[in-house]
């Protein structure tokens, strides 16, 4: 009869168990250290910058909500997952690349000329056209020949 495990398989299982046990010890130490620091800090709020939020969001998304509920102590799991959603949304936000829609804005010079026409409401079209011609702007009417 063939044995259930080969010697190399048994060695591999022992090594994997030892590595898993060491990782669990490291995690327990970090959790205890985190609790000590939280007690030392008291009820003060921890302010994080954008890079720290980004790091926690990426790592927290990998863990998932259930694991975050057990592990997260600085902020709630919902906050970490919200940071991740905002990070993804910002990645795919192309609103700055979009072309501006609508009519392009009038130049400041044209705006000033229109204001001149508004300041003189008694002027007719011909007088406004003549005043603009004095400034070097030729105004043509669509249906009439230019004078």
PDB file of C-alpha atoms in Angstrom, residues 13-140:
ATOM      1  CA  UNK A  13       2.880  20.948   5.238  1.00  0.00           C
ATOM      2  CA  UNK A  14       5.023  21.458   8.352  1.00  0.00           C
ATOM      3  CA  UNK A  15       6.802  24.419   6.753  1.00  0.00           C
ATOM      4  CA  UNK A  16       3.497  26.010   5.624  1.00  0.00           C
ATOM      5  CA  UNK A  17       2.015  25.592   9.102  1.00  0.00           C
ATOM      6  CA  UNK A  18       5.097  27.122  10.716  1.00  0.00           C
ATOM      7  CA  UNK A  19       4.995  30.109   8.329  1.00  0.00           C
ATOM      8  CA  UNK A  20       1.262  30.566   8.969  1.00  0.00           C
ATOM      9  CA  UNK A  21       1.848  30.440  12.733  1.00  0.00           C
ATOM     10  CA  UNK A  22       4.624  33.062  12.458  1.00  0.00           C
ATOM     11  CA  UNK A  23       2.384  35.336  10.372  1.00  0.00           C
ATOM     12  CA  UNK A  24      -0.395  35.013  12.941  1.00  0.00           C
ATOM     13  CA  UNK A  25       2.075  35.937  15.706  1.00  0.00           C
ATOM     14  CA  UNK A  26       3.128  39.049  13.768  1.00  0.00           C
ATOM     15  CA  UNK A  27      -0.506  40.042  13.217  1.00  0.00           C
ATOM     16  CA  UNK A  28      -1.308  39.569  16.914  1.00  0.00           C
ATOM     17  CA  UNK A  29       1.669  41.703  17.889  1.00  0.00           C
ATOM     18  CA  UNK A  30       0.665  44.484  15.482  1.00  0.00           C
ATOM     19  CA  UNK A  31      -2.921  44.416  16.769  1.00  0.00           C
ATOM     20  CA  UNK A  32      -1.700  44.667  20.379  1.00  0.00           C
ATOM     21  CA  UNK A  33       0.656  47.506  19.437  1.00  0.00           C
ATOM     22  CA  UNK A  34      -2.209  49.268  17.650  1.00  0.00           C
ATOM     23  CA  UNK A  35      -4.429  48.951  20.761  1.00  0.00           C
ATOM     24  CA  UNK A  36      -1.680  50.362  23.007  1.00  0.00           C
ATOM     25  CA  UNK A  37      -1.185  53.335  20.684  1.00  0.00           C
ATOM     26  CA  UNK A  38      -4.954  53.949  20.475  1.00  0.00           C
ATOM     27  CA  UNK A  39      -5.183  53.973  24.299  1.00  0.00           C
ATOM     28  CA  UNK A  40      -2.215  56.323  24.481  1.00  0.00           C
ATOM     29  CA  UNK A  41      -3.822  58.662  21.960  1.00  0.00           C
ATOM     30  CA  UNK A  42      -7.144  58.657  23.810  1.00  0.00           C
ATOM     31  CA  UNK A  43     -10.225  60.052  22.132  1.00  0.00           C
ATOM     32  CA  UNK A  44      -8.273  62.380  19.868  1.00  0.00           C
ATOM     33  CA  UNK A  45      -9.048  62.087  16.213  1.00  0.00           C
ATOM     34  CA  UNK A  46      -6.376  60.733  13.892  1.00  0.00           C
ATOM     35  CA  UNK A  47      -5.968  62.942  10.833  1.00  0.00           C
ATOM     36  CA  UNK A  48      -4.801  61.111   7.726  1.00  0.00           C
ATOM     37  CA  UNK A  49      -3.468  62.643   4.544  1.00  0.00           C
ATOM     38  CA  UNK A  50      -4.523  61.524   1.073  1.00  0.00           C
ATOM     39  CA  UNK A  51      -1.658  59.050   0.630  1.00  0.00           C
ATOM     40  CA  UNK A  52      -2.436  57.340   3.941  1.00  0.00           C
ATOM     41  CA  UNK A  53      -6.127  57.115   3.041  1.00  0.00           C
ATOM     42  CA  UNK A  54      -5.234  55.710  -0.374  1.00  0.00           C
ATOM     43  CA  UNK A  55      -2.986  53.060   1.182  1.00  0.00           C
ATOM     44  CA  UNK A  56      -5.637  52.003   3.699  1.00  0.00           C
ATOM     45  CA  UNK A  57      -8.317  51.942   1.004  1.00  0.00           C
ATOM     46  CA  UNK A  58      -6.329  49.647  -1.280  1.00  0.00           C
ATOM     47  CA  UNK A  59      -5.291  47.283   1.528  1.00  0.00           C
ATOM     48  CA  UNK A  60      -8.774  47.324   3.062  1.00  0.00           C
ATOM     49  CA  UNK A  61     -10.504  46.476  -0.206  1.00  0.00           C
ATOM     50  CA  UNK A  62      -8.313  43.382  -0.501  1.00  0.00           C
ATOM     51  CA  UNK A  63      -9.337  42.256   3.000  1.00  0.00           C
ATOM     52  CA  UNK A  64     -13.055  42.752   2.484  1.00  0.00           C
ATOM     53  CA  UNK A  65     -15.758  44.039   4.827  1.00  0.00           C
ATOM     54  CA  UNK A  66     -15.927  41.029   7.186  1.00  0.00           C
ATOM     55  CA  UNK A  67     -12.223  41.010   7.891  1.00  0.00           C
ATOM     56  CA  UNK A  68     -12.142  44.805   8.205  1.00  0.00           C
ATOM     57  CA  UNK A  69     -14.826  44.619  10.907  1.00  0.00           C
ATOM     58  CA  UNK A  70     -12.444  42.477  12.948  1.00  0.00           C
ATOM     59  CA  UNK A  71      -9.219  44.330  12.160  1.00  0.00           C
ATOM     60  CA  UNK A  72      -9.920  48.021  11.482  1.00  0.00           C
ATOM     61  CA  UNK A  73      -9.518  50.225  14.556  1.00  0.00           C
ATOM     62  CA  UNK A  74      -8.669  53.671  13.227  1.00  0.00           C
ATOM     63  CA  UNK A  75     -11.782  54.110  11.075  1.00  0.00           C
ATOM     64  CA  UNK A  76     -14.855  52.054  10.312  1.00  0.00           C
ATOM     65  CA  UNK A  77     -14.904  49.517   7.479  1.00  0.00           C
ATOM     66  CA  UNK A  78     -17.538  51.619   5.707  1.00  0.00           C
ATOM     67  CA  UNK A  79     -15.162  54.587   5.675  1.00  0.00           C
ATOM     68  CA  UNK A  80     -12.318  52.527   4.238  1.00  0.00           C
ATOM     69  CA  UNK A  81     -14.549  51.085   1.524  1.00  0.00           C
ATOM     70  CA  UNK A  82     -15.925  54.565   0.752  1.00  0.00           C
ATOM     71  CA  UNK A  83     -12.354  55.811   0.301  1.00  0.00           C
ATOM     72  CA  UNK A  84     -11.793  52.963  -2.149  1.00  0.00           C
ATOM     73  CA  UNK A  85     -14.961  53.794  -4.105  1.00  0.00           C
ATOM     74  CA  UNK A  86     -13.883  57.441  -4.332  1.00  0.00           C
ATOM     75  CA  UNK A  87     -10.408  56.359  -5.440  1.00  0.00           C
ATOM     76  CA  UNK A  88     -11.863  54.217  -8.239  1.00  0.00           C
ATOM     77  CA  UNK A  89     -14.284  56.981  -9.234  1.00  0.00           C
ATOM     78  CA  UNK A  90     -11.435  59.495  -9.414  1.00  0.00           C
ATOM     79  CA  UNK A  91      -9.434  57.119 -11.601  1.00  0.00           C
ATOM     80  CA  UNK A  92     -12.210  56.945 -14.188  1.00  0.00           C
ATOM     81  CA  UNK A  93     -13.218  60.612 -14.024  1.00  0.00           C
ATOM     82  CA  UNK A  94     -12.517  62.145 -17.417  1.00  0.00           C
ATOM     83  CA  UNK A  95     -14.554  65.307 -16.922  1.00  0.00           C
ATOM     84  CA  UNK A  96     -11.454  67.509 -17.221  1.00  0.00           C
ATOM     85  CA  UNK A  97     -10.700  66.082 -20.661  1.00  0.00           C
ATOM     86  CA  UNK A  98     -14.176  66.782 -21.984  1.00  0.00           C
ATOM     87  CA  UNK A  99     -14.597  69.544 -24.508  1.00  0.00           C
ATOM     88  CA  UNK A 100     -16.552  72.508 -23.322  1.00  0.00           C
ATOM     89  CA  UNK A 101     -20.041  72.523 -24.787  1.00  0.00           C
ATOM     90  CA  UNK A 102     -21.936  75.517 -26.054  1.00  0.00           C
ATOM     91  CA  UNK A 103     -20.924  78.723 -27.693  1.00  0.00           C
ATOM     92  CA  UNK A 104     -17.404  79.979 -26.969  1.00  0.00           C
ATOM     93  CA  UNK A 105     -17.338  83.078 -24.756  1.00  0.00           C
ATOM     94  CA  UNK A 106     -17.157  86.502 -26.368  1.00  0.00           C
ATOM     95  CA  UNK A 107     -13.869  88.347 -26.102  1.00  0.00           C
ATOM     96  CA  UNK A 108     -13.554  91.182 -23.620  1.00  0.00           C
ATOM     97  CA  UNK A 109     -13.319  93.643 -26.514  1.00  0.00           C
ATOM     98  CA  UNK A 110     -16.692  92.588 -27.928  1.00  0.00           C
ATOM     99  CA  UNK A 111     -18.260  92.721 -24.472  1.00  0.00           C
ATOM    100  CA  UNK A 112     -17.010  96.285 -24.054  1.00  0.00           C
ATOM    101  CA  UNK A 113     -18.485  97.263 -27.422  1.00  0.00           C
ATOM    102  CA  UNK A 114     -21.856  95.745 -26.582  1.00  0.00           C
ATOM    103  CA  UNK A 115     -21.839  97.643 -23.301  1.00  0.00           C
ATOM    104  CA  UNK A 116     -21.189 100.834 -25.290  1.00  0.00           C
ATOM    105  CA  UNK A 117     -24.320 100.111 -27.328  1.00  0.00           C
ATOM    106  CA  UNK A 118     -26.336  99.446 -24.143  1.00  0.00           C
ATOM    107  CA  UNK A 119     -25.188 102.720 -22.618  1.00  0.00           C
ATOM    108  CA  UNK A 120     -26.696 104.547 -25.603  1.00  0.00           C
ATOM    109  CA  UNK A 121     -30.178 103.017 -25.997  1.00  0.00           C
ATOM    110  CA  UNK A 122     -31.381 105.787 -28.331  1.00  0.00           C
ATOM    111  CA  UNK A 123     -28.848 104.882 -30.993  1.00  0.00           C
ATOM    112  CA  UNK A 124     -30.169 102.952 -33.938  1.00  0.00           C
ATOM    113  CA  UNK A 125     -28.511 100.106 -35.756  1.00  0.00           C
ATOM    114  CA  UNK A 126     -26.816 102.369 -38.329  1.00  0.00           C
ATOM    115  CA  UNK A 127     -25.277 104.624 -35.672  1.00  0.00           C
ATOM    116  CA  UNK A 128     -23.953 101.623 -33.680  1.00  0.00           C
ATOM    117  CA  UNK A 129     -22.532 100.186 -36.909  1.00  0.00           C
ATOM    118  CA  UNK A 130     -20.838 103.502 -37.640  1.00  0.00           C
ATOM    119  CA  UNK A 131     -19.415 103.770 -34.091  1.00  0.00           C
ATOM    120  CA  UNK A 132     -18.015 100.252 -34.354  1.00  0.00           C
ATOM    121  CA  UNK A 133     -16.521 101.133 -37.748  1.00  0.00           C
ATOM    122  CA  UNK A 134     -14.723 104.038 -36.023  1.00  0.00           C
ATOM    123  CA  UNK A 135     -13.129 101.440 -33.714  1.00  0.00           C
ATOM    124  CA  UNK A 136     -12.110  99.330 -36.699  1.00  0.00           C
ATOM    125  CA  UNK A 137     -14.873  96.706 -36.492  1.00  0.00           C
ATOM    126  CA  UNK A 138     -16.748  96.112 -39.721  1.00  0.00           C
ATOM    127  CA  UNK A 139     -20.298  94.906 -39.038  1.00  0.00           C
ATOM    128  CA  UNK A 140     -22.170  93.428 -41.974  1.00  0.00           C
TER     129      UNK A 140
END
